[in-house]
């Protein structure tokens, strides 16, 4: 990470780009080797999987930018070979819709579906510049007053390989869980970037919306919070520089919770909104 | 409507149930005649379509309650015959995932896909009773102090056949648009029910999240606000009695907006949350 900060990686030539690159085996069929570098504990991060599928659909569809991506997580992915099969649902002038499923293999080599997405793509650069928003960027202290896994007094629960690839600095006021005193509020705020300095693009935003520790930690829950479904809207091409992300949970009920994420860029534009439904072990 | 208020229709034997009933033609293939009774202007309401697809998947999957449904709207549906084709993606012990596509026919009788959904189903009655929520029911005046289309001084823009089938009473403080003076705030609140008094169930919640006039009207925009994608989470089986619904838009940008809906039941439970991405004509 220290070395990475010396030389900033470029979009298209970074760890993230290499680890989400796919190979087209045949029309609508893509191969990828899921990297072990984006695991959290032993699970492949859901946002990384979303970015892989996002890149596949950008190749399969006539439009290159994800506008809205809905993902249903079926079984836990593992590092290693996977195949993605796509279906072009509809192509339009300004929007196209596609579907993609990622499969891995069981002991007998049979395909097991891990995640299926339905997504509509467009061209962010063709959107008008009008902005009428009542949303405000999250109130978060300056980057140098926030803390990452390396700053933790003890190893942060949930830390794993992915943390080496992210620049993730959490708002101290949402870090109680890491110090054994969760706030009880379902809020988490952080500065976010890629460790090698690669700037954000729509695909890294798909990673960003699922990259923070779960809000459940601040609600005093521990353990895995598996995503059932996650939908993300990409609203604007992000400006260079670090992102600010807030995630909030308002309703924990019946063993499920929603987690809403907002991603803001350095130009104070709301560039992505997401919501996921996740399971908790009470 | 006056007659309907005399005799309350029962779940399973109501206008809504009849108009969302499907016939299984073959395994995974269902026929339905889309009713003209749920149109808004000339378009079939997106929530009604969601309810139809929700009932289809409840038949196709081993679990009967929609937990999370993601719908991508492809082309505008019309009243009349349609066929729904389903795909069982995964069946699990507590959750099952399925996909459904609704098709209608062009002049040559070719199938044209209208809407595709990806959904995960479970059993709401099997969920634990724990509730830890910071969400509050919307502040909305009593039912008799709210107003519906029949109370409008002039025909409400957007009023159409569907309004005869709904008990929809809007918070006067979010009705400025109907009086020619929109508030400029992307908020709408209403009491919601079915005109024949049928109580809510998970399928009518799929209708409810897309039943209010668009927040865009209170933002001073007029005209159609077509849904690109809508995802709804059903969090709890609704208690009998009218529902309270709030919809909010925080970010109108680049000709798109998100519209978030919350649905609360008479027991003050947050029973459904939804978010849609919609297009606006600036």
PDB file of C-alpha atoms in Angstrom, chain B residues 79-249:
ATOM      1  CA  UNK B  79     -54.523  -4.156 -21.373  1.00  0.00           C
ATOM      2  CA  UNK B  80     -55.149  -7.557 -22.932  1.00  0.00           C
ATOM      3  CA  UNK B  81     -53.583 -10.992 -23.232  1.00  0.00           C
ATOM      4  CA  UNK B  82     -50.108 -11.647 -21.900  1.00  0.00           C
ATOM      5  CA  UNK B  83     -47.982 -14.681 -21.190  1.00  0.00           C
ATOM      6  CA  UNK B  84     -45.538 -15.036 -18.308  1.00  0.00           C
ATOM      7  CA  UNK B  85     -42.583 -17.415 -18.531  1.00  0.00           C
ATOM      8  CA  UNK B  86     -40.779 -18.348 -15.334  1.00  0.00           C
ATOM      9  CA  UNK B  87     -37.419 -19.847 -14.465  1.00  0.00           C
ATOM     10  CA  UNK B  88     -36.719 -21.376 -11.048  1.00  0.00           C
ATOM     11  CA  UNK B  89     -33.202 -20.141 -10.327  1.00  0.00           C
ATOM     12  CA  UNK B  90     -32.591 -21.745  -6.940  1.00  0.00           C
ATOM     13  CA  UNK B  91     -34.667 -23.423  -4.268  1.00  0.00           C
ATOM     14  CA  UNK B  92     -33.398 -23.361  -0.689  1.00  0.00           C
ATOM     15  CA  UNK B  93     -34.725 -24.234   2.725  1.00  0.00           C
ATOM     16  CA  UNK B  94     -35.703 -20.719   3.753  1.00  0.00           C
ATOM     17  CA  UNK B  95     -35.375 -18.787   0.471  1.00  0.00           C
ATOM     18  CA  UNK B  96     -36.021 -19.554  -3.164  1.00  0.00           C
ATOM     19  CA  UNK B  97     -35.148 -17.408  -6.159  1.00  0.00           C
ATOM     20  CA  UNK B  98     -37.016 -17.225  -9.432  1.00  0.00           C
ATOM     21  CA  UNK B  99     -37.267 -15.169 -12.569  1.00  0.00           C
ATOM     22  CA  UNK B 100     -40.305 -14.208 -14.584  1.00  0.00           C
ATOM     23  CA  UNK B 101     -40.835 -12.368 -17.851  1.00  0.00           C
ATOM     24  CA  UNK B 102     -44.130 -10.973 -19.077  1.00  0.00           C
ATOM     25  CA  UNK B 103     -44.694 -10.873 -22.838  1.00  0.00           C
ATOM     26  CA  UNK B 104     -47.401  -9.429 -25.043  1.00  0.00           C
ATOM     27  CA  UNK B 105     -47.768  -9.682 -28.796  1.00  0.00           C
ATOM     28  CA  UNK B 106     -46.971  -7.387 -31.717  1.00  0.00           C
ATOM     29  CA  UNK B 107     -48.987  -7.060 -34.952  1.00  0.00           C
ATOM     30  CA  UNK B 108     -47.405 -10.221 -36.322  1.00  0.00           C
ATOM     31  CA  UNK B 109     -48.197 -12.081 -33.125  1.00  0.00           C
ATOM     32  CA  UNK B 110     -44.552 -12.141 -32.067  1.00  0.00           C
ATOM     33  CA  UNK B 111     -43.872 -12.051 -28.334  1.00  0.00           C
ATOM     34  CA  UNK B 112     -42.579  -8.705 -27.042  1.00  0.00           C
ATOM     35  CA  UNK B 113     -41.102  -8.685 -23.540  1.00  0.00           C
ATOM     36  CA  UNK B 114     -42.672  -6.017 -21.308  1.00  0.00           C
ATOM     37  CA  UNK B 115     -41.059  -6.586 -17.936  1.00  0.00           C
ATOM     38  CA  UNK B 116     -38.585  -8.996 -16.391  1.00  0.00           C
ATOM     39  CA  UNK B 117     -38.269  -9.693 -12.675  1.00  0.00           C
ATOM     40  CA  UNK B 118     -35.769 -11.488 -10.488  1.00  0.00           C
ATOM     41  CA  UNK B 119     -37.151 -12.311  -7.043  1.00  0.00           C
ATOM     42  CA  UNK B 120     -36.369 -14.166  -3.837  1.00  0.00           C
ATOM     43  CA  UNK B 121     -39.240 -15.686  -1.893  1.00  0.00           C
ATOM     44  CA  UNK B 122     -39.622 -17.026   1.618  1.00  0.00           C
ATOM     45  CA  UNK B 123     -42.249 -17.528   4.309  1.00  0.00           C
ATOM     46  CA  UNK B 124     -43.043 -14.334   6.238  1.00  0.00           C
ATOM     47  CA  UNK B 125     -44.785 -16.334   8.961  1.00  0.00           C
ATOM     48  CA  UNK B 126     -41.528 -18.149   9.756  1.00  0.00           C
ATOM     49  CA  UNK B 127     -39.625 -14.962  10.583  1.00  0.00           C
ATOM     50  CA  UNK B 128     -38.807 -14.176  14.216  1.00  0.00           C
ATOM     51  CA  UNK B 129     -40.733 -11.317  15.826  1.00  0.00           C
ATOM     52  CA  UNK B 130     -37.708  -9.186  16.639  1.00  0.00           C
ATOM     53  CA  UNK B 131     -37.974  -5.590  15.470  1.00  0.00           C
ATOM     54  CA  UNK B 132     -35.242  -3.004  16.000  1.00  0.00           C
ATOM     55  CA  UNK B 133     -36.066  -0.070  13.834  1.00  0.00           C
ATOM     56  CA  UNK B 134     -35.212   3.614  13.866  1.00  0.00           C
ATOM     57  CA  UNK B 135     -37.727   4.247  11.077  1.00  0.00           C
ATOM     58  CA  UNK B 136     -40.865   6.168  12.011  1.00  0.00           C
ATOM     59  CA  UNK B 137     -44.286   6.024  10.351  1.00  0.00           C
ATOM     60  CA  UNK B 138     -44.906   9.008   8.073  1.00  0.00           C
ATOM     61  CA  UNK B 139     -46.471  12.054   9.738  1.00  0.00           C
ATOM     62  CA  UNK B 140     -49.799  12.153   7.937  1.00  0.00           C
ATOM     63  CA  UNK B 141     -53.131  13.656   9.011  1.00  0.00           C
ATOM     64  CA  UNK B 142     -56.087  11.397   9.847  1.00  0.00           C
ATOM     65  CA  UNK B 143     -57.769   9.734   6.871  1.00  0.00           C
ATOM     66  CA  UNK B 144     -60.754  12.083   6.914  1.00  0.00           C
ATOM     67  CA  UNK B 145     -58.430  15.078   6.596  1.00  0.00           C
ATOM     68  CA  UNK B 146     -56.732  13.728   3.463  1.00  0.00           C
ATOM     69  CA  UNK B 147     -57.964  14.026  -0.110  1.00  0.00           C
ATOM     70  CA  UNK B 148     -58.507  11.692  -3.050  1.00  0.00           C
ATOM     71  CA  UNK B 149     -59.142  12.265  -6.743  1.00  0.00           C
ATOM     72  CA  UNK B 150     -62.889  12.607  -6.076  1.00  0.00           C
ATOM     73  CA  UNK B 151     -62.176  15.537  -3.760  1.00  0.00           C
ATOM     74  CA  UNK B 152     -60.138  17.438  -6.333  1.00  0.00           C
ATOM     75  CA  UNK B 153     -61.512  20.772  -7.555  1.00  0.00           C
ATOM     76  CA  UNK B 154     -60.540  19.692 -11.076  1.00  0.00           C
ATOM     77  CA  UNK B 155     -59.673  16.290 -12.521  1.00  0.00           C
ATOM     78  CA  UNK B 156     -56.314  15.364 -11.019  1.00  0.00           C
ATOM     79  CA  UNK B 157     -53.579  15.016 -13.642  1.00  0.00           C
ATOM     80  CA  UNK B 158     -52.816  11.352 -13.986  1.00  0.00           C
ATOM     81  CA  UNK B 159     -56.163  10.230 -12.694  1.00  0.00           C
ATOM     82  CA  UNK B 160     -57.409   7.219 -14.573  1.00  0.00           C
ATOM     83  CA  UNK B 161     -59.198   3.877 -14.281  1.00  0.00           C
ATOM     84  CA  UNK B 162     -56.970   2.713 -11.450  1.00  0.00           C
ATOM     85  CA  UNK B 163     -58.204   5.481  -9.174  1.00  0.00           C
ATOM     86  CA  UNK B 164     -61.649   3.830  -9.069  1.00  0.00           C
ATOM     87  CA  UNK B 165     -60.064   0.681  -7.636  1.00  0.00           C
ATOM     88  CA  UNK B 166     -57.984   2.359  -4.967  1.00  0.00           C
ATOM     89  CA  UNK B 167     -58.748   4.095  -1.708  1.00  0.00           C
ATOM     90  CA  UNK B 168     -56.057   6.748  -2.073  1.00  0.00           C
ATOM     91  CA  UNK B 169     -56.164   9.792   0.212  1.00  0.00           C
ATOM     92  CA  UNK B 170     -53.260  12.198  -0.078  1.00  0.00           C
ATOM     93  CA  UNK B 171     -51.772  14.334   2.663  1.00  0.00           C
ATOM     94  CA  UNK B 172     -52.920  17.896   1.806  1.00  0.00           C
ATOM     95  CA  UNK B 173     -49.397  19.172   2.473  1.00  0.00           C
ATOM     96  CA  UNK B 174     -48.175  17.103  -0.482  1.00  0.00           C
ATOM     97  CA  UNK B 175     -51.047  18.039  -2.790  1.00  0.00           C
ATOM     98  CA  UNK B 176     -49.764  21.382  -4.015  1.00  0.00           C
ATOM     99  CA  UNK B 177     -49.169  19.964  -7.488  1.00  0.00           C
ATOM    100  CA  UNK B 178     -52.879  19.190  -7.872  1.00  0.00           C
ATOM    101  CA  UNK B 179     -53.687  22.816  -7.109  1.00  0.00           C
ATOM    102  CA  UNK B 180     -51.077  24.221  -9.470  1.00  0.00           C
ATOM    103  CA  UNK B 181     -48.548  25.087  -6.755  1.00  0.00           C
ATOM    104  CA  UNK B 182     -46.128  22.188  -6.268  1.00  0.00           C
ATOM    105  CA  UNK B 183     -44.092  22.372  -3.066  1.00  0.00           C
ATOM    106  CA  UNK B 184     -40.776  21.775  -4.825  1.00  0.00           C
ATOM    107  CA  UNK B 185     -40.114  18.993  -2.312  1.00  0.00           C
ATOM    108  CA  UNK B 186     -39.946  15.446  -3.623  1.00  0.00           C
ATOM    109  CA  UNK B 187     -42.411  14.089  -1.085  1.00  0.00           C
ATOM    110  CA  UNK B 188     -45.842  12.497  -1.271  1.00  0.00           C
ATOM    111  CA  UNK B 189     -47.773  10.854   1.552  1.00  0.00           C
ATOM    112  CA  UNK B 190     -51.060   9.004   1.439  1.00  0.00           C
ATOM    113  CA  UNK B 191     -53.452   6.579   3.038  1.00  0.00           C
ATOM    114  CA  UNK B 192     -53.842   3.559   0.781  1.00  0.00           C
ATOM    115  CA  UNK B 193     -56.288   0.715   0.441  1.00  0.00           C
ATOM    116  CA  UNK B 194     -58.279  -1.151  -2.169  1.00  0.00           C
ATOM    117  CA  UNK B 195     -61.640   0.430  -3.020  1.00  0.00           C
ATOM    118  CA  UNK B 196     -63.558  -2.750  -2.250  1.00  0.00           C
ATOM    119  CA  UNK B 197     -62.048  -2.861   1.209  1.00  0.00           C
ATOM    120  CA  UNK B 198     -59.883  -5.932   0.620  1.00  0.00           C
ATOM    121  CA  UNK B 199     -57.140  -5.960   3.239  1.00  0.00           C
ATOM    122  CA  UNK B 200     -53.485  -5.814   2.251  1.00  0.00           C
ATOM    123  CA  UNK B 201     -51.300  -8.871   1.672  1.00  0.00           C
ATOM    124  CA  UNK B 202     -47.788  -9.178   0.246  1.00  0.00           C
ATOM    125  CA  UNK B 203     -49.131  -9.068  -3.327  1.00  0.00           C
ATOM    126  CA  UNK B 204     -51.162  -5.908  -2.851  1.00  0.00           C
ATOM    127  CA  UNK B 205     -48.031  -4.365  -1.292  1.00  0.00           C
ATOM    128  CA  UNK B 206     -46.374  -4.871  -4.684  1.00  0.00           C
ATOM    129  CA  UNK B 207     -49.157  -2.706  -6.103  1.00  0.00           C
ATOM    130  CA  UNK B 208     -49.011  -0.186  -3.247  1.00  0.00           C
ATOM    131  CA  UNK B 209     -45.379   0.838  -3.726  1.00  0.00           C
ATOM    132  CA  UNK B 210     -46.127   2.205  -7.214  1.00  0.00           C
ATOM    133  CA  UNK B 211     -49.673   3.511  -6.704  1.00  0.00           C
ATOM    134  CA  UNK B 212     -49.155   7.144  -5.695  1.00  0.00           C
ATOM    135  CA  UNK B 213     -48.775  10.046  -8.109  1.00  0.00           C
ATOM    136  CA  UNK B 214     -45.078  10.525  -8.861  1.00  0.00           C
ATOM    137  CA  UNK B 215     -43.002  12.701  -6.547  1.00  0.00           C
ATOM    138  CA  UNK B 216     -41.981  14.498  -9.752  1.00  0.00           C
ATOM    139  CA  UNK B 217     -45.357  16.309  -9.656  1.00  0.00           C
ATOM    140  CA  UNK B 218     -44.399  17.970  -6.359  1.00  0.00           C
ATOM    141  CA  UNK B 219     -41.049  18.845  -7.948  1.00  0.00           C
ATOM    142  CA  UNK B 220     -42.966  20.853 -10.515  1.00  0.00           C
ATOM    143  CA  UNK B 221     -42.589  18.365 -13.341  1.00  0.00           C
ATOM    144  CA  UNK B 222     -45.539  17.050 -15.303  1.00  0.00           C
ATOM    145  CA  UNK B 223     -46.010  14.218 -17.732  1.00  0.00           C
ATOM    146  CA  UNK B 224     -45.140  10.582 -17.591  1.00  0.00           C
ATOM    147  CA  UNK B 225     -42.318   9.375 -15.328  1.00  0.00           C
ATOM    148  CA  UNK B 226     -41.624   5.903 -16.722  1.00  0.00           C
ATOM    149  CA  UNK B 227     -40.058   3.404 -14.357  1.00  0.00           C
ATOM    150  CA  UNK B 228     -36.797   1.875 -15.543  1.00  0.00           C
ATOM    151  CA  UNK B 229     -36.301  -0.425 -12.554  1.00  0.00           C
ATOM    152  CA  UNK B 230     -38.135  -0.996  -9.302  1.00  0.00           C
ATOM    153  CA  UNK B 231     -37.039  -3.165  -6.391  1.00  0.00           C
ATOM    154  CA  UNK B 232     -39.296  -3.844  -3.428  1.00  0.00           C
ATOM    155  CA  UNK B 233     -38.601  -5.579  -0.123  1.00  0.00           C
ATOM    156  CA  UNK B 234     -41.569  -7.078   1.723  1.00  0.00           C
ATOM    157  CA  UNK B 235     -40.549  -7.035   5.379  1.00  0.00           C
ATOM    158  CA  UNK B 236     -43.671  -8.172   7.213  1.00  0.00           C
ATOM    159  CA  UNK B 237     -47.169  -9.523   6.505  1.00  0.00           C
ATOM    160  CA  UNK B 238     -49.408  -6.435   6.766  1.00  0.00           C
ATOM    161  CA  UNK B 239     -52.065  -6.181   9.481  1.00  0.00           C
ATOM    162  CA  UNK B 240     -55.684  -5.515   8.405  1.00  0.00           C
ATOM    163  CA  UNK B 241     -56.678  -1.901   7.842  1.00  0.00           C
ATOM    164  CA  UNK B 242     -55.506   0.981   5.684  1.00  0.00           C
ATOM    165  CA  UNK B 243     -51.828   1.467   4.889  1.00  0.00           C
ATOM    166  CA  UNK B 244     -49.780   4.648   5.125  1.00  0.00           C
ATOM    167  CA  UNK B 245     -47.347   5.227   2.269  1.00  0.00           C
ATOM    168  CA  UNK B 246     -44.634   7.840   1.917  1.00  0.00           C
ATOM    169  CA  UNK B 247     -42.624   8.321  -1.239  1.00  0.00           C
ATOM    170  CA  UNK B 248     -39.574  10.540  -1.465  1.00  0.00           C
ATOM    171  CA  UNK B 249     -37.125  11.679  -4.109  1.00  0.00           C
TER     172      UNK B 249
END
